[in-house]
Coordinates of C-alpha atoms in Angstrom, one line a residue:
M1 CA 66.1 -61.3 5.8
R2 CA 63.9 -63.8 7.6
G3 CA 61.7 -61.2 9.3
R4 CA 61.6 -59.3 6.0
S5 CA 60.4 -62.7 4.2
A6 CA 57.8 -63.5 6.5
L7 CA 56.3 -60.5 7.1
L8 CA 56.2 -57.0 5.2
A9 CA 56.3 -55.0 8.4
L10 CA 53.0 -53.2 9.6
T11 CA 50.8 -51.0 7.6
A12 CA 49.6 -47.9 9.2
A13 CA 47.6 -48.0 12.2
V14 CA 44.0 -48.5 11.7
C15 CA 42.5 -45.3 13.9
A16 CA 39.4 -44.6 15.5
L17 CA 38.3 -40.4 15.3
L18 CA 36.5 -39.7 18.8
T19 CA 33.9 -36.4 18.3
A20 CA 32.2 -35.9 21.6
C21 CA 29.7 -33.0 22.6
T22 CA 31.2 -32.7 26.1
D23 CA 34.2 -30.3 27.4
S24 CA 35.7 -33.7 29.5
P25 CA 37.1 -35.8 26.6
P26 CA 39.4 -38.9 28.1
P27 CA 43.1 -38.4 28.2
P28 CA 44.1 -39.2 24.2
L29 CA 47.1 -40.8 22.9
V30 CA 47.2 -38.5 20.3
S31 CA 44.9 -35.5 20.5
A32 CA 44.1 -32.1 18.6
P33 CA 43.9 -29.1 20.4
P34 CA 40.9 -29.1 22.4
T35 CA 38.2 -27.1 22.5
T36 CA 35.1 -26.1 24.3
V37 CA 31.8 -27.4 23.8
T38 CA 28.4 -26.1 23.8
P39 CA 25.7 -28.8 22.7
T40 CA 23.3 -27.8 20.7
R41 CA 20.6 -29.2 22.9
P42 CA 19.8 -30.8 26.3
T43 CA 20.7 -34.2 27.1
D44 CA 19.7 -37.0 29.7
P45 CA 22.5 -36.9 32.1
T46 CA 21.9 -40.7 32.8
Q47 CA 22.0 -41.7 29.1
L48 CA 25.2 -41.4 26.8
V49 CA 24.5 -42.1 22.8
V50 CA 27.5 -43.3 20.6
G51 CA 27.2 -42.9 17.2
V52 CA 29.5 -45.8 15.2
D53 CA 30.1 -47.4 11.7
S54 CA 28.9 -50.5 12.7
V55 CA 27.7 -53.0 15.4
K56 CA 27.8 -55.9 13.4
G57 CA 28.8 -59.0 15.4
G58 CA 30.7 -61.2 16.5
Y59 CA 31.6 -59.7 19.7
N60 CA 34.0 -62.2 21.3
P61 CA 37.4 -59.8 21.8
H62 CA 40.1 -62.8 22.1
L63 CA 39.0 -63.4 17.9
I64 CA 41.4 -62.2 15.4
A65 CA 38.3 -61.9 13.0
N66 CA 36.6 -59.5 15.7
Q67 CA 38.5 -57.0 16.5
T68 CA 36.0 -54.0 16.1
T69 CA 36.1 -50.5 18.0
V70 CA 32.7 -51.9 18.7
T71 CA 33.8 -55.9 20.0
R72 CA 36.7 -53.9 22.1
A73 CA 34.4 -51.4 24.0
L74 CA 32.0 -54.0 24.8
G75 CA 34.7 -55.6 26.1
E76 CA 35.7 -53.4 28.5
L77 CA 32.0 -52.1 29.2
V78 CA 30.7 -55.8 30.0
L79 CA 33.5 -58.3 31.2
P80 CA 36.2 -58.4 33.6
S81 CA 39.8 -58.3 33.4
V82 CA 42.7 -58.4 35.6
F83 CA 44.6 -55.8 34.7
H84 CA 43.4 -52.6 32.4
T85 CA 46.0 -50.3 30.2
G86 CA 46.6 -47.2 32.0
V87 CA 47.4 -43.9 30.2
D88 CA 50.7 -44.4 30.0
G89 CA 50.8 -47.5 28.6
S90 CA 51.3 -49.4 31.5
P91 CA 49.1 -52.4 33.5
L92 CA 47.2 -51.5 35.8
L93 CA 45.4 -54.2 38.6
D94 CA 41.8 -53.7 38.5
R95 CA 41.3 -53.6 42.1
T96 CA 38.1 -54.0 42.2
L97 CA 37.8 -57.6 40.5
M98 CA 41.5 -58.5 42.5
V99 CA 43.2 -58.5 45.6
S100 CA 46.2 -59.3 44.3
A101 CA 47.7 -60.7 41.2
E102 CA 51.7 -61.7 41.8
V103 CA 54.7 -63.8 40.9
T104 CA 54.7 -66.4 44.2
K105 CA 57.0 -69.1 42.9
A106 CA 60.2 -69.7 41.0
N107 CA 60.1 -73.1 39.9
P108 CA 57.6 -74.0 38.6
Y109 CA 57.1 -70.1 37.7
T110 CA 53.9 -69.2 39.4
V111 CA 51.2 -66.7 39.5
T112 CA 48.7 -66.6 42.2
Y113 CA 45.6 -64.4 41.3
T114 CA 43.7 -63.8 44.2
I115 CA 40.0 -62.7 43.9
Q116 CA 37.8 -60.3 45.0
P117 CA 35.3 -62.7 47.4
Q118 CA 32.1 -60.3 46.1
A119 CA 33.2 -60.6 42.4
A120 CA 30.0 -62.2 40.5
W121 CA 28.5 -62.4 36.7
G122 CA 25.6 -60.9 36.3
D123 CA 23.0 -64.6 36.8
G124 CA 24.9 -64.3 40.4
A125 CA 27.7 -67.1 39.7
P126 CA 30.7 -66.1 41.6
I127 CA 33.4 -65.1 39.5
A128 CA 35.9 -67.7 39.8
A129 CA 39.4 -69.8 39.3
E130 CA 37.1 -71.7 36.2
D131 CA 36.7 -68.6 34.2
F132 CA 40.5 -68.2 34.2
A133 CA 40.8 -72.3 33.1
Y134 CA 38.7 -71.2 30.8
L135 CA 39.5 -68.5 28.6
W136 CA 43.5 -70.3 29.3
Q137 CA 42.1 -73.5 27.5
N138 CA 40.9 -71.6 24.6
M139 CA 43.7 -69.8 23.8
R140 CA 46.3 -72.3 23.8
S141 CA 44.2 -74.5 21.5
Q142 CA 41.4 -72.3 19.6
P143 CA 42.3 -71.5 15.9
G144 CA 42.2 -67.3 15.0
V145 CA 42.9 -65.8 18.6
V146 CA 44.5 -62.6 19.5
D147 CA 47.8 -63.5 20.8
P148 CA 48.1 -66.9 22.1
A149 CA 51.8 -67.2 22.8
G150 CA 51.7 -66.3 26.5
Y151 CA 48.7 -68.5 27.2
R152 CA 50.7 -71.5 25.6
L153 CA 53.4 -71.2 28.1
I154 CA 50.9 -72.0 31.0
T155 CA 50.9 -75.8 31.7
G156 CA 48.1 -75.7 34.4
V157 CA 45.5 -73.2 36.5
S158 CA 44.1 -74.6 39.7
A159 CA 42.0 -73.9 42.2
R160 CA 42.0 -73.0 45.8
D161 CA 39.7 -70.9 48.8
G162 CA 36.3 -72.5 46.6
G163 CA 37.5 -70.9 43.2
R164 CA 38.4 -67.6 45.0
V165 CA 42.6 -68.2 44.1
A166 CA 43.6 -69.1 41.2
D167 CA 47.3 -70.4 40.8
V168 CA 48.6 -70.5 37.2
T169 CA 51.8 -72.2 36.4
F170 CA 54.3 -71.7 33.2
S171 CA 57.0 -73.5 31.9
Q172 CA 59.0 -71.0 32.1
P173 CA 59.4 -67.2 33.7
Y174 CA 57.0 -65.5 31.4
P175 CA 57.7 -61.4 31.5
G176 CA 54.2 -60.6 29.8
W177 CA 52.1 -62.1 32.1
R178 CA 50.1 -59.0 33.2
S179 CA 48.7 -58.9 29.4
L180 CA 47.1 -61.9 30.2
F181 CA 43.6 -62.9 31.3
N182 CA 41.7 -59.8 30.4
D183 CA 37.7 -59.8 29.2
L184 CA 37.7 -62.5 31.2
L185 CA 34.6 -65.1 29.9
P186 CA 31.6 -66.7 31.9
A187 CA 32.7 -70.4 32.1
H188 CA 30.0 -71.5 33.9
V189 CA 27.6 -70.4 30.8
L190 CA 29.6 -71.2 27.6
K191 CA 31.6 -74.2 28.4
D192 CA 28.3 -76.1 27.3
A193 CA 26.7 -73.7 25.3
P194 CA 25.7 -74.7 21.6
G195 CA 28.4 -73.5 19.6
G196 CA 30.7 -72.7 22.6
W197 CA 33.9 -70.6 22.2
T198 CA 33.0 -68.9 19.0
G199 CA 29.1 -69.6 18.7
A200 CA 27.9 -67.9 22.2
L201 CA 29.1 -64.8 21.6
S202 CA 28.2 -64.3 17.9
E203 CA 25.6 -62.1 18.4
T204 CA 25.0 -61.1 21.8
F205 CA 27.0 -61.5 25.9
P206 CA 25.9 -64.6 27.6
A207 CA 26.7 -62.9 31.2
A208 CA 28.3 -59.3 32.3
G209 CA 31.1 -58.9 34.7
G210 CA 31.4 -55.4 34.6
P211 CA 29.3 -51.7 35.2
F212 CA 26.9 -52.8 32.2
S213 CA 25.3 -55.6 31.0
I214 CA 23.3 -55.8 27.2
R215 CA 19.9 -55.1 27.6
N216 CA 19.5 -55.5 23.6
I217 CA 21.4 -55.9 20.1
D218 CA 19.5 -55.4 17.0
Q219 CA 21.2 -55.8 14.3
D220 CA 19.1 -54.8 11.9
R221 CA 18.0 -51.6 13.1
G222 CA 22.1 -51.0 14.0
E223 CA 21.7 -50.5 17.8
I224 CA 23.5 -51.6 20.7
L225 CA 21.7 -50.8 24.3
L226 CA 23.3 -51.3 27.3
Q227 CA 22.6 -50.8 30.7
R228 CA 24.0 -50.1 34.3
N229 CA 24.4 -53.5 35.9
D230 CA 22.8 -53.7 38.8
R231 CA 24.8 -56.7 40.0
Y232 CA 28.2 -54.9 39.9
W233 CA 29.5 -55.2 43.0
G234 CA 32.3 -52.0 42.4
Q235 CA 31.5 -48.6 42.4
S236 CA 28.0 -47.6 40.3
T237 CA 28.4 -45.6 37.4
K238 CA 25.7 -42.7 36.9
L239 CA 25.0 -43.2 33.5
Q240 CA 21.9 -46.0 33.6
Q241 CA 22.1 -46.8 29.5
I242 CA 25.0 -46.2 26.9
V243 CA 23.2 -46.8 23.2
L244 CA 25.8 -47.5 20.4
R245 CA 23.9 -46.1 17.5
Q246 CA 24.9 -47.2 13.9
A247 CA 25.2 -44.5 11.0
G248 CA 27.1 -43.7 7.8
P249 CA 29.9 -40.7 8.1
A250 CA 27.3 -38.5 6.8
D251 CA 24.6 -39.2 9.1
L252 CA 27.2 -39.6 12.1
V253 CA 28.6 -35.9 11.5
G254 CA 24.8 -34.9 11.2
A255 CA 23.7 -36.3 14.6
L256 CA 26.7 -34.9 16.2
K257 CA 25.5 -31.0 14.7
S258 CA 21.8 -31.4 16.0
A259 CA 22.9 -33.2 19.3
D260 CA 20.9 -36.5 19.4
D261 CA 24.5 -38.0 19.5
Q262 CA 26.8 -37.1 22.1
L263 CA 30.3 -38.7 21.3
A264 CA 30.7 -40.5 17.7
V265 CA 33.5 -43.0 17.0
L266 CA 34.6 -43.5 13.4
D267 CA 37.2 -44.0 11.7
P268 CA 37.2 -41.1 8.7
G269 CA 38.2 -39.9 5.4
D270 CA 39.7 -36.9 4.3
S271 CA 36.1 -35.8 3.1
T272 CA 34.7 -36.6 6.5
M273 CA 37.2 -34.8 8.7
R274 CA 36.6 -31.5 6.4
A275 CA 32.9 -32.0 7.4
L276 CA 33.8 -32.2 11.1
N277 CA 36.1 -29.4 10.9
E278 CA 33.2 -27.6 9.5
L279 CA 31.2 -27.7 12.9
G280 CA 33.8 -25.4 14.6
K281 CA 33.6 -25.3 18.5
S282 CA 30.3 -27.4 19.4
V283 CA 32.6 -30.7 18.9
T284 CA 36.0 -31.6 20.1
L285 CA 37.8 -34.0 17.9
T286 CA 40.3 -36.7 19.5
T287 CA 42.7 -39.0 17.8
V288 CA 43.2 -42.1 19.4
P289 CA 44.6 -45.0 17.8
N290 CA 43.2 -48.3 17.7
P291 CA 45.1 -51.0 19.6
V292 CA 45.1 -52.4 16.1
V293 CA 47.4 -52.4 13.0
V294 CA 47.5 -53.9 9.8
E295 CA 49.3 -56.7 8.4
V296 CA 50.1 -58.3 5.2
L297 CA 51.5 -61.7 5.9
L298 CA 54.2 -63.8 3.5
R299 CA 53.0 -67.1 4.6
Q300 CA 56.6 -69.0 5.0
T301 CA 53.7 -72.4 5.6
A302 CA 52.3 -71.7 1.8
P303 CA 53.4 -74.2 -0.7
R304 CA 54.6 -71.9 -3.1
L305 CA 56.2 -69.2 -0.5
S306 CA 58.1 -71.5 1.0
D307 CA 60.7 -70.6 -1.2
P308 CA 62.6 -67.5 0.5
T309 CA 64.0 -66.1 -2.9
L310 CA 60.0 -66.2 -4.0
R311 CA 59.3 -64.5 -1.0
A312 CA 61.9 -61.6 -1.5
A313 CA 60.5 -61.2 -5.2
V314 CA 57.1 -60.7 -3.7
F315 CA 58.1 -58.6 -1.2
A316 CA 60.1 -56.4 -3.9
A317 CA 56.7 -55.7 -5.8
I318 CA 54.9 -54.3 -3.1
D319 CA 54.2 -51.0 -3.0
R320 CA 53.4 -50.2 0.9
D321 CA 53.4 -46.5 0.7
A322 CA 50.3 -47.0 -1.8
L323 CA 48.5 -49.4 0.7
I324 CA 49.1 -47.4 3.3
S325 CA 47.5 -44.2 1.6
I326 CA 44.6 -46.5 0.2
G327 CA 44.3 -47.8 3.7
S328 CA 44.3 -44.6 5.9
G329 CA 41.5 -42.6 3.6
G330 CA 43.4 -39.3 3.9
G331 CA 42.1 -39.7 7.5
P332 CA 44.4 -39.1 11.0
S333 CA 45.8 -43.2 10.7
A334 CA 48.1 -42.1 7.4
S335 CA 50.2 -40.4 10.2
L336 CA 50.6 -43.4 12.2
R337 CA 52.6 -45.5 10.2
A338 CA 53.4 -48.9 12.0
D339 CA 57.1 -48.5 10.8
S340 CA 58.6 -51.0 13.6
L341 CA 58.1 -54.9 14.1
V342 CA 58.0 -54.6 17.9
L343 CA 56.3 -51.7 19.1
A344 CA 52.7 -50.2 17.8
P345 CA 52.8 -45.9 16.9
S346 CA 50.6 -45.4 19.9
Q347 CA 52.5 -47.8 22.4
P348 CA 55.5 -46.0 24.7
G349 CA 59.0 -45.8 23.2
Y350 CA 58.0 -46.2 19.7
K351 CA 60.7 -45.5 17.4
P352 CA 60.6 -46.5 14.0
S353 CA 63.0 -49.2 12.8
I354 CA 62.3 -50.1 8.7
P355 CA 65.5 -48.9 7.1
A356 CA 64.9 -46.4 4.0
G357 CA 63.4 -47.6 0.7
V358 CA 61.8 -50.9 2.3
G359 CA 58.8 -51.5 0.7
T360 CA 59.1 -49.4 -2.3
P361 CA 58.2 -51.7 -5.4
N362 CA 61.6 -53.0 -7.6
H363 CA 60.9 -54.6 -10.8
D364 CA 64.3 -55.1 -11.9
L365 CA 64.8 -56.7 -8.6
V366 CA 61.7 -58.6 -9.0
N367 CA 63.1 -60.0 -12.0
Q368 CA 66.1 -60.9 -10.9
L369 CA 65.0 -63.0 -8.3
L370 CA 62.1 -64.8 -10.2
T371 CA 64.4 -65.7 -12.4
Q372 CA 67.2 -67.0 -9.5
A373 CA 64.0 -68.9 -8.6
G374 CA 63.7 -70.6 -11.7
Y375 CA 60.7 -68.8 -13.0
T376 CA 60.4 -67.0 -17.4
K377 CA 59.0 -64.0 -18.3
T378 CA 56.9 -65.1 -21.1
N379 CA 53.8 -62.8 -22.2
G380 CA 54.2 -60.5 -19.2
S381 CA 53.8 -64.0 -17.0
W382 CA 56.3 -65.6 -14.7
I383 CA 56.1 -69.1 -15.8
R384 CA 57.9 -72.3 -14.1
D385 CA 57.7 -75.9 -15.7
G386 CA 54.7 -74.5 -18.0
V387 CA 52.7 -73.6 -15.1
P388 CA 52.0 -69.6 -14.5
L389 CA 52.7 -68.1 -11.2
N390 CA 49.4 -67.5 -9.3
L391 CA 49.5 -66.5 -5.6
V392 CA 46.5 -66.7 -3.1
I393 CA 45.3 -63.5 -1.7
G394 CA 43.5 -64.0 1.5
A395 CA 41.4 -60.8 3.5
P396 CA 37.9 -60.4 5.6
N397 CA 35.6 -59.7 3.1
D398 CA 33.5 -58.0 6.2
R399 CA 35.5 -55.9 7.4
A400 CA 37.4 -52.3 6.2
P401 CA 40.0 -51.9 4.8
Y402 CA 41.2 -55.5 4.3
S403 CA 38.9 -55.9 1.6
Q404 CA 40.3 -53.0 -0.1
L405 CA 44.1 -53.3 0.5
A406 CA 43.4 -57.0 -0.9
G407 CA 42.2 -55.1 -4.3
V408 CA 45.2 -53.0 -4.5
L409 CA 47.5 -55.5 -3.8
Q410 CA 46.4 -57.6 -6.5
Q411 CA 46.7 -55.1 -8.9
Q412 CA 50.6 -54.3 -7.6
L413 CA 51.6 -57.8 -8.1
E414 CA 49.8 -58.5 -11.7
A415 CA 51.9 -55.2 -12.5
A416 CA 55.2 -56.9 -11.9
G417 CA 53.7 -60.3 -13.8
I418 CA 52.9 -62.2 -10.5
G419 CA 49.5 -63.9 -11.0
A420 CA 47.3 -63.0 -8.2
T421 CA 43.7 -64.1 -7.0
I422 CA 41.3 -63.1 -4.0
L423 CA 40.1 -65.8 -1.4
N424 CA 36.5 -64.3 -1.2
T425 CA 35.5 -65.7 2.9
S426 CA 34.5 -64.0 6.1
G427 CA 36.9 -63.1 8.9
D428 CA 35.2 -65.9 10.8
Q429 CA 35.9 -68.4 8.0
L430 CA 39.4 -66.9 7.1
F431 CA 40.8 -66.9 10.6
G432 CA 39.2 -70.2 12.0
Q433 CA 38.9 -72.6 8.8
V434 CA 41.0 -71.5 6.0
L435 CA 44.3 -69.7 7.3
P436 CA 44.6 -72.6 10.1
A437 CA 43.4 -75.2 7.5
T438 CA 45.0 -79.0 6.6
T439 CA 45.0 -80.7 3.5
T440 CA 42.4 -82.7 4.9
T441 CA 39.9 -79.4 5.4
T442 CA 38.0 -77.5 2.8
P443 CA 35.7 -74.9 4.2
T444 CA 32.7 -73.3 1.7
V445 CA 34.5 -70.4 0.4
T446 CA 34.7 -69.1 -3.2
T447 CA 37.0 -67.2 -5.1
T448 CA 37.2 -64.6 -7.5
T449 CA 38.7 -66.5 -10.3
S450 CA 39.9 -70.2 -10.8
P451 CA 43.8 -70.0 -9.8
A452 CA 46.7 -71.7 -11.3
N453 CA 48.2 -73.4 -8.7
D454 CA 51.8 -74.2 -9.8
Q455 CA 52.6 -76.6 -7.3
G456 CA 49.4 -78.5 -6.9
G457 CA 47.2 -78.3 -3.6
D458 CA 43.7 -77.2 -2.8
P459 CA 44.1 -73.1 -3.3
V460 CA 41.8 -72.7 -0.1
N461 CA 44.4 -75.0 1.8
S462 CA 47.5 -72.4 0.4
V463 CA 46.9 -68.9 1.5
D464 CA 49.8 -67.3 0.3
V465 CA 49.6 -63.8 1.2
A466 CA 47.3 -62.4 4.3
I467 CA 45.9 -59.1 4.8
V468 CA 44.8 -59.1 8.3
P469 CA 44.5 -57.3 11.5
Q470 CA 47.0 -57.7 14.3
A471 CA 46.1 -56.8 18.0
V472 CA 48.9 -54.7 19.7
G473 CA 47.8 -54.2 22.7
G474 CA 47.9 -50.2 25.0

């Protein structure tokens, strides 16, 4: 019951559809039958043009608010990582960056990372232990970061051999240590930069440590230009440039048809899928799940939902299937239901574990539980001590499909007599300020209405239900 009251399980996995004018697509996790591709016009073999639905920042891959396909792609191309995920989901050591990474001591539990001596950032500074320390310090202390639990077990990062060796000690054995220290950031640039952890990556990457560097980001034109990193010490890529070009679904389909784009990455709805299928053998369609699922979180720390009976009542009012249908738009993600709290559908070993009937609205149970919690239904609304029950829903209004899901959830709760107000705020504010806020922190945000608060306090500081992305890896 504790898990159910705290979390409404994971809704459908958000997924991207890769459509490429190439006869050698990358190995997919889930794929359509391959087809032979015939580009309609010659292309520059040293340049790849990729159509995307948005190039909007920020670009810190460690922030929940920045979990977009483009940000994750830029992290892979521009930033160094100790491990990469193999096609079977297992972690693979990046031998270009690392000589080794291994557990070297049991007490205290210590992992030693040895960095290749030639590994360097694009400005010539070595990739070193200080970059490990910088990421650790921010991941354990900054709000709104992705999966900080492992970093919080770290008790220290020490440097040897001129910074080429980092000894990382843990407070206890941590089997998941291979998931740490991916997308390293340049500490020598960011530690004293204005805006620091979040501000310095809001519009670009200040230094490259991967095979590509960013030449220009033009959000007004909707274009990101990456060029081959001439300072990269590893094997050089044949590509000289990658262009990420923003367009709407119809324009992306048109650009593929004309071969102006060689690849498109998008989250298609039903109508876009039909248009892509009409292109026939001129494109190859591959469904690749993103490492992110949509999460509906009933917050136990919120004043109202600290009552487990009230949380159970809210849970019973929610139609999970309807949220999945709206969130997927009838596209490929509709078949990637995250029906487990342990693994996402794209991860090896995934098995559905949600009991039958969970996530189906039950208004009779809602009535029973709210009555048990001391509420009385009057004129269609639930009231206790003369104050109507009203919950605050928080969702990033600048990231699809979260704001749309918030509106659907609001309607579902109101259909059960539970008042609901949507907090209108950006992802940066929601994850960086609102959700971790205390009663002394009140960021500038607006609400759709003025909510009645049946237990007092500032509604900004008491988001009851959050609809957020949850990074799952793989």
